Amino acid sequence: MKKYIQLEDIFHVIWHNASVFIRLTLRTLLFLLVLYVLFIFLDRYIVWPYLPWFFGILGIGFFFKYMIDFLNIYLDWLILSQNGITMFMWEWLFDYKTDFFERNKIETVSHTQNSFWDKVFAKGDLIIKLEHGIEYPFENINSPQKQAEKILKYKAQFSTFVSNDSTQ
């Protein structure tokens, strides 16, 4: 991130809601619990010396997958900086996508909360529409309405800054 944005230039950072992590963690823990119960059941009836190793490696593999999925969500950011807005999307272990767009290219910013649970957890989706109809969705963020307002306020600050510079 440091090679794209100077830390002192950052105004605001938007990331995913914690409920996304909770759901992922609970789902993984439930799966590992079922795997453990299955191991206990099979260990009583099957005599195979490699059964603990098999289930151990399977459990470690699923935990590794959980860590990758967790980091895939955790390392996604939408950063409002002095130069514009940068979207970091971590896709896999060493693969990430970075999109940068200037404030004056933003046409609209909209938000949606699609379910009852989105309202309970104060999460939703943010959609930034640029010139030429290009849309950048950023899903499952905290307080999408407030975040949309911050981006629009950020854009308005830039507009007044540009107009003040042109009048001088």
mmCIF file with all atom_site columns, C-alpha atoms in Angstrom:
data_model
loop_
_atom_site.group_PDB
_atom_site.id
_atom_site.type_symbol
_atom_site.label_atom_id
_atom_site.label_alt_id
_atom_site.label_comp_id
_atom_site.label_asym_id
_atom_site.label_entity_id
_atom_site.label_seq_id
_atom_site.pdbx_PDB_ins_code
_atom_site.Cartn_x
_atom_site.Cartn_y
_atom_site.Cartn_z
_atom_site.occupancy
_atom_site.B_iso_or_equiv
_atom_site.pdbx_formal_charge
_atom_site.auth_seq_id
_atom_site.auth_comp_id
_atom_site.auth_asym_id
_atom_site.auth_atom_id
_atom_site.pdbx_PDB_model_num
ATOM 1   C CA . MET A 1 1   ? 0.000   0.000   0.000   1.00 0.00 ? 1   MET A CA 1
ATOM 2   C CA . LYS A 1 2   ? 2.841   2.379   0.799   1.00 0.00 ? 2   LYS A CA 1
ATOM 3   C CA . LYS A 1 3   ? 4.012   2.350   -2.810  1.00 0.00 ? 3   LYS A CA 1
ATOM 4   C CA . TYR A 1 4   ? 0.610   3.698   -3.956  1.00 0.00 ? 4   TYR A CA 1
ATOM 5   C CA . ILE A 1 5   ? -0.294  6.182   -1.207  1.00 0.00 ? 5   ILE A CA 1
ATOM 6   C CA . GLN A 1 6   ? 1.665   8.306   1.230   1.00 0.00 ? 6   GLN A CA 1
ATOM 7   C CA . LEU A 1 7   ? 0.314   7.595   4.724   1.00 0.00 ? 7   LEU A CA 1
ATOM 8   C CA . GLU A 1 8   ? 0.084   11.302  5.591   1.00 0.00 ? 8   GLU A CA 1
ATOM 9   C CA . ASP A 1 9   ? -2.173  11.868  2.532   1.00 0.00 ? 9   ASP A CA 1
ATOM 10  C CA . ILE A 1 10  ? -4.911  9.490   3.760   1.00 0.00 ? 10  ILE A CA 1
ATOM 11  C CA . PHE A 1 11  ? -8.189  11.155  4.787   1.00 0.00 ? 11  PHE A CA 1
ATOM 12  C CA . HIS A 1 12  ? -10.377 8.118   5.444   1.00 0.00 ? 12  HIS A CA 1
ATOM 13  C CA . VAL A 1 13  ? -10.299 4.316   5.095   1.00 0.00 ? 13  VAL A CA 1
ATOM 14  C CA . ILE A 1 14  ? -13.347 2.146   4.440   1.00 0.00 ? 14  ILE A CA 1
ATOM 15  C CA . TRP A 1 15  ? -13.235 -1.595  5.115   1.00 0.00 ? 15  TRP A CA 1
ATOM 16  C CA . HIS A 1 16  ? -15.624 -4.508  5.525   1.00 0.00 ? 16  HIS A CA 1
ATOM 17  C CA . ASN A 1 17  ? -18.084 -4.925  8.388   1.00 0.00 ? 17  ASN A CA 1
ATOM 18  C CA . ALA A 1 18  ? -17.105 -7.234  11.266  1.00 0.00 ? 18  ALA A CA 1
ATOM 19  C CA . SER A 1 19  ? -20.211 -9.393  10.765  1.00 0.00 ? 19  SER A CA 1
ATOM 20  C CA . VAL A 1 20  ? -18.594 -10.799 7.615   1.00 0.00 ? 20  VAL A CA 1
ATOM 21  C CA . PHE A 1 21  ? -15.664 -12.071 9.688   1.00 0.00 ? 21  PHE A CA 1
ATOM 22  C CA . ILE A 1 22  ? -17.942 -13.438 12.401  1.00 0.00 ? 22  ILE A CA 1
ATOM 23  C CA . ARG A 1 23  ? -19.998 -15.417 9.890   1.00 0.00 ? 23  ARG A CA 1
ATOM 24  C CA . LEU A 1 24  ? -16.871 -16.819 8.225   1.00 0.00 ? 24  LEU A CA 1
ATOM 25  C CA . THR A 1 25  ? -15.324 -17.746 11.582  1.00 0.00 ? 25  THR A CA 1
ATOM 26  C CA . LEU A 1 26  ? -18.470 -19.406 12.936  1.00 0.00 ? 26  LEU A CA 1
ATOM 27  C CA . ARG A 1 27  ? -18.947 -21.379 9.732   1.00 0.00 ? 27  ARG A CA 1
ATOM 28  C CA . THR A 1 28  ? -15.349 -22.616 9.848   1.00 0.00 ? 28  THR A CA 1
ATOM 29  C CA . LEU A 1 29  ? -15.530 -23.498 13.540  1.00 0.00 ? 29  LEU A CA 1
ATOM 30  C CA . LEU A 1 30  ? -18.758 -25.415 12.959  1.00 0.00 ? 30  LEU A CA 1
ATOM 31  C CA . PHE A 1 31  ? -17.183 -27.332 10.090  1.00 0.00 ? 31  PHE A CA 1
ATOM 32  C CA . LEU A 1 32  ? -14.081 -28.158 12.146  1.00 0.00 ? 32  LEU A CA 1
ATOM 33  C CA . LEU A 1 33  ? -16.313 -29.319 15.019  1.00 0.00 ? 33  LEU A CA 1
ATOM 34  C CA . VAL A 1 34  ? -18.237 -31.628 12.672  1.00 0.00 ? 34  VAL A CA 1
ATOM 35  C CA . LEU A 1 35  ? -14.910 -32.911 11.335  1.00 0.00 ? 35  LEU A CA 1
ATOM 36  C CA . TYR A 1 36  ? -13.731 -33.608 14.898  1.00 0.00 ? 36  TYR A CA 1
ATOM 37  C CA . VAL A 1 37  ? -16.967 -35.417 15.827  1.00 0.00 ? 37  VAL A CA 1
ATOM 38  C CA . LEU A 1 38  ? -16.660 -37.494 12.659  1.00 0.00 ? 38  LEU A CA 1
ATOM 39  C CA . PHE A 1 39  ? -13.082 -38.353 13.631  1.00 0.00 ? 39  PHE A CA 1
ATOM 40  C CA . ILE A 1 40  ? -14.142 -39.411 17.148  1.00 0.00 ? 40  ILE A CA 1
ATOM 41  C CA . PHE A 1 41  ? -16.908 -41.597 15.696  1.00 0.00 ? 41  PHE A CA 1
ATOM 42  C CA . LEU A 1 42  ? -14.703 -43.222 13.031  1.00 0.00 ? 42  LEU A CA 1
ATOM 43  C CA . ASP A 1 43  ? -11.796 -43.710 15.436  1.00 0.00 ? 43  ASP A CA 1
ATOM 44  C CA . ARG A 1 44  ? -13.948 -46.034 17.558  1.00 0.00 ? 44  ARG A CA 1
ATOM 45  C CA . TYR A 1 45  ? -14.911 -48.319 14.673  1.00 0.00 ? 45  TYR A CA 1
ATOM 46  C CA . ILE A 1 46  ? -12.035 -48.150 12.191  1.00 0.00 ? 46  ILE A CA 1
ATOM 47  C CA . VAL A 1 47  ? -8.597  -49.408 13.101  1.00 0.00 ? 47  VAL A CA 1
ATOM 48  C CA . TRP A 1 48  ? -6.236  -47.468 10.872  1.00 0.00 ? 48  TRP A CA 1
ATOM 49  C CA . PRO A 1 49  ? -3.069  -45.959 12.292  1.00 0.00 ? 49  PRO A CA 1
ATOM 50  C CA . TYR A 1 50  ? -3.117  -43.042 9.826   1.00 0.00 ? 50  TYR A CA 1
ATOM 51  C CA . LEU A 1 51  ? -6.655  -41.907 10.664  1.00 0.00 ? 51  LEU A CA 1
ATOM 52  C CA . PRO A 1 52  ? -5.486  -39.186 13.121  1.00 0.00 ? 52  PRO A CA 1
ATOM 53  C CA . TRP A 1 53  ? -2.958  -37.966 10.554  1.00 0.00 ? 53  TRP A CA 1
ATOM 54  C CA . PHE A 1 54  ? -5.608  -37.881 7.831   1.00 0.00 ? 54  PHE A CA 1
ATOM 55  C CA . PHE A 1 55  ? -8.042  -35.837 9.921   1.00 0.00 ? 55  PHE A CA 1
ATOM 56  C CA . GLY A 1 56  ? -5.233  -33.671 11.293  1.00 0.00 ? 56  GLY A CA 1
ATOM 57  C CA . ILE A 1 57  ? -4.023  -32.746 7.817   1.00 0.00 ? 57  ILE A CA 1
ATOM 58  C CA . LEU A 1 58  ? -7.614  -32.198 6.683   1.00 0.00 ? 58  LEU A CA 1
ATOM 59  C CA . GLY A 1 59  ? -8.250  -29.884 9.664   1.00 0.00 ? 59  GLY A CA 1
ATOM 60  C CA . ILE A 1 60  ? -5.040  -27.928 9.058   1.00 0.00 ? 60  ILE A CA 1
ATOM 61  C CA . GLY A 1 61  ? -5.943  -27.607 5.381   1.00 0.00 ? 61  GLY A CA 1
ATOM 62  C CA . PHE A 1 62  ? -9.351  -26.175 6.185   1.00 0.00 ? 62  PHE A CA 1
ATOM 63  C CA . PHE A 1 63  ? -7.824  -23.828 8.765   1.00 0.00 ? 63  PHE A CA 1
ATOM 64  C CA . PHE A 1 64  ? -5.352  -22.629 6.118   1.00 0.00 ? 64  PHE A CA 1
ATOM 65  C CA . LYS A 1 65  ? -8.265  -22.025 3.730   1.00 0.00 ? 65  LYS A CA 1
ATOM 66  C CA . TYR A 1 66  ? -10.032 -20.074 6.489   1.00 0.00 ? 66  TYR A CA 1
ATOM 67  C CA . MET A 1 67  ? -6.970  -17.863 6.985   1.00 0.00 ? 67  MET A CA 1
ATOM 68  C CA . ILE A 1 68  ? -6.767  -17.127 3.253   1.00 0.00 ? 68  ILE A CA 1
ATOM 69  C CA . ASP A 1 69  ? -10.501 -16.310 3.103   1.00 0.00 ? 69  ASP A CA 1
ATOM 70  C CA . PHE A 1 70  ? -10.173 -14.122 6.217   1.00 0.00 ? 70  PHE A CA 1
ATOM 71  C CA . LEU A 1 71  ? -7.240  -12.185 4.795   1.00 0.00 ? 71  LEU A CA 1
ATOM 72  C CA . ASN A 1 72  ? -9.004  -11.920 1.441   1.00 0.00 ? 72  ASN A CA 1
ATOM 73  C CA . ILE A 1 73  ? -11.748 -9.955  3.179   1.00 0.00 ? 73  ILE A CA 1
ATOM 74  C CA . TYR A 1 74  ? -9.613  -8.196  5.796   1.00 0.00 ? 74  TYR A CA 1
ATOM 75  C CA . LEU A 1 75  ? -7.138  -6.721  3.335   1.00 0.00 ? 75  LEU A CA 1
ATOM 76  C CA . ASP A 1 76  ? -9.753  -5.058  1.105   1.00 0.00 ? 76  ASP A CA 1
ATOM 77  C CA . TRP A 1 77  ? -9.750  -1.281  1.545   1.00 0.00 ? 77  TRP A CA 1
ATOM 78  C CA . LEU A 1 78  ? -11.239 1.764   -0.049  1.00 0.00 ? 78  LEU A CA 1
ATOM 79  C CA . ILE A 1 79  ? -8.885  4.646   0.740   1.00 0.00 ? 79  ILE A CA 1
ATOM 80  C CA . LEU A 1 80  ? -9.755  8.300   0.335   1.00 0.00 ? 80  LEU A CA 1
ATOM 81  C CA . SER A 1 81  ? -6.523  10.237  -0.049  1.00 0.00 ? 81  SER A CA 1
ATOM 82  C CA . GLN A 1 82  ? -5.383  13.623  -1.199  1.00 0.00 ? 82  GLN A CA 1
ATOM 83  C CA . ASN A 1 83  ? -4.904  12.400  -4.778  1.00 0.00 ? 83  ASN A CA 1
ATOM 84  C CA . GLY A 1 84  ? -8.145  10.448  -5.153  1.00 0.00 ? 84  GLY A CA 1
ATOM 85  C CA . ILE A 1 85  ? -9.739  7.172   -4.152  1.00 0.00 ? 85  ILE A CA 1
ATOM 86  C CA . THR A 1 86  ? -7.777  3.923   -4.213  1.00 0.00 ? 86  THR A CA 1
ATOM 87  C CA . MET A 1 87  ? -9.425  0.514   -3.998  1.00 0.00 ? 87  MET A CA 1
ATOM 88  C CA . PHE A 1 88  ? -7.261  -2.392  -2.817  1.00 0.00 ? 88  PHE A CA 1
ATOM 89  C CA . MET A 1 89  ? -8.725  -5.860  -3.341  1.00 0.00 ? 89  MET A CA 1
ATOM 90  C CA . TRP A 1 90  ? -6.623  -8.767  -2.099  1.00 0.00 ? 90  TRP A CA 1
ATOM 91  C CA . GLU A 1 91  ? -7.463  -11.758 -4.281  1.00 0.00 ? 91  GLU A CA 1
ATOM 92  C CA . TRP A 1 92  ? -5.176  -14.608 -3.232  1.00 0.00 ? 92  TRP A CA 1
ATOM 93  C CA . LEU A 1 93  ? -1.858  -15.186 -1.478  1.00 0.00 ? 93  LEU A CA 1
ATOM 94  C CA . PHE A 1 94  ? 0.274   -12.923 -3.650  1.00 0.00 ? 94  PHE A CA 1
ATOM 95  C CA . ASP A 1 95  ? -2.354  -11.502 -5.982  1.00 0.00 ? 95  ASP A CA 1
ATOM 96  C CA . TYR A 1 96  ? -4.138  -8.213  -5.455  1.00 0.00 ? 96  TYR A CA 1
ATOM 97  C CA . LYS A 1 97  ? -5.935  -5.677  -7.567  1.00 0.00 ? 97  LYS A CA 1
ATOM 98  C CA . THR A 1 98  ? -5.560  -1.925  -7.218  1.00 0.00 ? 98  THR A CA 1
ATOM 99  C CA . ASP A 1 99  ? -7.857  0.605   -8.828  1.00 0.00 ? 99  ASP A CA 1
ATOM 100 C CA . PHE A 1 100 ? -7.350  4.352   -8.576  1.00 0.00 ? 100 PHE A CA 1
ATOM 101 C CA . PHE A 1 101 ? -9.804  7.013   -9.600  1.00 0.00 ? 101 PHE A CA 1
ATOM 102 C CA . GLU A 1 102 ? -9.730  10.742  -9.226  1.00 0.00 ? 102 GLU A CA 1
ATOM 103 C CA . ARG A 1 103 ? -12.371 12.584  -7.238  1.00 0.00 ? 103 ARG A CA 1
ATOM 104 C CA . ASN A 1 104 ? -13.565 14.613  -10.206 1.00 0.00 ? 104 ASN A CA 1
ATOM 105 C CA . LYS A 1 105 ? -14.324 11.400  -12.155 1.00 0.00 ? 105 LYS A CA 1
ATOM 106 C CA . ILE A 1 106 ? -16.984 10.305  -9.639  1.00 0.00 ? 106 ILE A CA 1
ATOM 107 C CA . GLU A 1 107 ? -20.521 10.829  -10.928 1.00 0.00 ? 107 GLU A CA 1
ATOM 108 C CA . THR A 1 108 ? -22.600 9.197   -8.195  1.00 0.00 ? 108 THR A CA 1
ATOM 109 C CA . VAL A 1 109 ? -22.165 7.252   -4.993  1.00 0.00 ? 109 VAL A CA 1
ATOM 110 C CA . SER A 1 110 ? -25.000 4.980   -3.916  1.00 0.00 ? 110 SER A CA 1
ATOM 111 C CA . HIS A 1 111 ? -25.525 2.489   -1.144  1.00 0.00 ? 111 HIS A CA 1
ATOM 112 C CA . THR A 1 112 ? -27.826 -0.456  -0.516  1.00 0.00 ? 112 THR A CA 1
ATOM 113 C CA . GLN A 1 113 ? -28.836 -2.534  2.476   1.00 0.00 ? 113 GLN A CA 1
ATOM 114 C CA . ASN A 1 114 ? -30.429 -5.648  1.051   1.00 0.00 ? 114 ASN A CA 1
ATOM 115 C CA . SER A 1 115 ? -31.799 -7.467  4.073   1.00 0.00 ? 115 SER A CA 1
ATOM 116 C CA . PHE A 1 116 ? -33.039 -7.171  7.618   1.00 0.00 ? 116 PHE A CA 1
ATOM 117 C CA . TRP A 1 117 ? -29.664 -8.403  8.883   1.00 0.00 ? 117 TRP A CA 1
ATOM 118 C CA . ASP A 1 118 ? -27.868 -5.716  6.907   1.00 0.00 ? 118 ASP A CA 1
ATOM 119 C CA . LYS A 1 119 ? -29.825 -3.124  8.862   1.00 0.00 ? 119 LYS A CA 1
ATOM 120 C CA . VAL A 1 120 ? -29.235 -4.901  12.199  1.00 0.00 ? 120 VAL A CA 1
ATOM 121 C CA . PHE A 1 121 ? -25.472 -5.101  11.644  1.00 0.00 ? 121 PHE A CA 1
ATOM 122 C CA . ALA A 1 122 ? -25.381 -1.639  9.982   1.00 0.00 ? 122 ALA A CA 1
ATOM 123 C CA . LYS A 1 123 ? -23.727 -3.034  6.886   1.00 0.00 ? 123 LYS A CA 1
ATOM 124 C CA . GLY A 1 124 ? -24.372 -2.755  3.184   1.00 0.00 ? 124 GLY A CA 1
ATOM 125 C CA . ASP A 1 125 ? -22.867 -2.220  -0.218  1.00 0.00 ? 125 ASP A CA 1
ATOM 126 C CA . LEU A 1 126 ? -21.352 0.925   -1.649  1.00 0.00 ? 126 LEU A CA 1
ATOM 127 C CA . ILE A 1 127 ? -21.375 1.561   -5.391  1.00 0.00 ? 127 ILE A CA 1
ATOM 128 C CA . ILE A 1 128 ? -19.194 4.281   -6.876  1.00 0.00 ? 128 ILE A CA 1
ATOM 129 C CA . LYS A 1 129 ? -20.175 5.197   -10.416 1.00 0.00 ? 129 LYS A CA 1
ATOM 130 C CA . LEU A 1 130 ? -17.557 6.938   -12.522 1.00 0.00 ? 130 LEU A CA 1
ATOM 131 C CA . GLU A 1 131 ? -17.714 8.687   -15.873 1.00 0.00 ? 131 GLU A CA 1
ATOM 132 C CA . HIS A 1 132 ? -18.812 6.527   -18.805 1.00 0.00 ? 132 HIS A CA 1
ATOM 133 C CA . GLY A 1 133 ? -20.987 4.359   -16.512 1.00 0.00 ? 133 GLY A CA 1
ATOM 134 C CA . ILE A 1 134 ? -18.154 2.387   -14.900 1.00 0.00 ? 134 ILE A CA 1
ATOM 135 C CA . GLU A 1 135 ? -19.237 1.056   -11.512 1.00 0.00 ? 135 GLU A CA 1
ATOM 136 C CA . TYR A 1 136 ? -17.036 -0.002  -8.604  1.00 0.00 ? 136 TYR A CA 1
ATOM 137 C CA . PRO A 1 137 ? -18.925 -1.989  -5.958  1.00 0.00 ? 137 PRO A CA 1
ATOM 138 C CA . PHE A 1 138 ? -17.500 -2.397  -2.474  1.00 0.00 ? 138 PHE A CA 1
ATOM 139 C CA . GLU A 1 139 ? -19.569 -4.891  -0.512  1.00 0.00 ? 139 GLU A CA 1
ATOM 140 C CA . ASN A 1 140 ? -20.347 -5.448  3.175   1.00 0.00 ? 140 ASN A CA 1
ATOM 141 C CA . ILE A 1 141 ? -19.062 -2.188  4.616   1.00 0.00 ? 141 ILE A CA 1
ATOM 142 C CA . ASN A 1 142 ? -19.898 -0.441  7.888   1.00 0.00 ? 142 ASN A CA 1
ATOM 143 C CA . SER A 1 143 ? -22.637 2.200   7.725   1.00 0.00 ? 143 SER A CA 1
ATOM 144 C CA . PRO A 1 144 ? -22.921 2.484   3.951   1.00 0.00 ? 144 PRO A CA 1
ATOM 145 C CA . GLN A 1 145 ? -25.007 5.656   4.049   1.00 0.00 ? 145 GLN A CA 1
ATOM 146 C CA . LYS A 1 146 ? -22.412 7.466   6.189   1.00 0.00 ? 146 LYS A CA 1
ATOM 147 C CA . GLN A 1 147 ? -19.595 6.224   3.981   1.00 0.00 ? 147 GLN A CA 1
ATOM 148 C CA . ALA A 1 148 ? -21.390 7.440   0.841   1.00 0.00 ? 148 ALA A CA 1
ATOM 149 C CA . GLU A 1 149 ? -21.890 10.834  2.483   1.00 0.00 ? 149 GLU A CA 1
ATOM 150 C CA . LYS A 1 150 ? -18.189 10.999  3.373   1.00 0.00 ? 150 LYS A CA 1
ATOM 151 C CA . ILE A 1 151 ? -17.182 10.269  -0.216  1.00 0.00 ? 151 ILE A CA 1
ATOM 152 C CA . LEU A 1 152 ? -19.584 12.920  -1.551  1.00 0.00 ? 152 LEU A CA 1
ATOM 153 C CA . LYS A 1 153 ? -18.334 15.430  1.029   1.00 0.00 ? 153 LYS A CA 1
ATOM 154 C CA . TYR A 1 154 ? -14.780 14.538  0.021   1.00 0.00 ? 154 TYR A CA 1
ATOM 155 C CA . LYS A 1 155 ? -15.673 15.141  -3.632  1.00 0.00 ? 155 LYS A CA 1
ATOM 156 C CA . ALA A 1 156 ? -17.329 18.471  -2.772  1.00 0.00 ? 156 ALA A CA 1
ATOM 157 C CA . GLN A 1 157 ? -14.222 19.612  -0.881  1.00 0.00 ? 157 GLN A CA 1
ATOM 158 C CA . PHE A 1 158 ? -12.187 18.906  -3.989  1.00 0.00 ? 158 PHE A CA 1
ATOM 159 C CA . SER A 1 159 ? -14.662 20.831  -6.184  1.00 0.00 ? 159 SER A CA 1
ATOM 160 C CA . THR A 1 160 ? -14.472 23.920  -3.986  1.00 0.00 ? 160 THR A CA 1
ATOM 161 C CA . PHE A 1 161 ? -10.701 23.590  -3.813  1.00 0.00 ? 161 PHE A CA 1
ATOM 162 C CA . VAL A 1 162 ? -10.447 23.462  -7.628  1.00 0.00 ? 162 VAL A CA 1
ATOM 163 C CA . SER A 1 163 ? -12.857 26.382  -8.107  1.00 0.00 ? 163 SER A CA 1
ATOM 164 C CA . ASN A 1 164 ? -10.930 28.499  -5.565  1.00 0.00 ? 164 ASN A CA 1
ATOM 165 C CA . ASP A 1 165 ? -7.676  27.767  -7.392  1.00 0.00 ? 165 ASP A CA 1
ATOM 166 C CA . SER A 1 166 ? -9.177  28.720  -10.775 1.00 0.00 ? 166 SER A CA 1
ATOM 167 C CA . THR A 1 167 ? -10.496 32.086  -9.491  1.00 0.00 ? 167 THR A CA 1
ATOM 168 C CA . GLN A 1 168 ? -7.096  33.152  -8.169  1.00 0.00 ? 168 GLN A CA 1
#
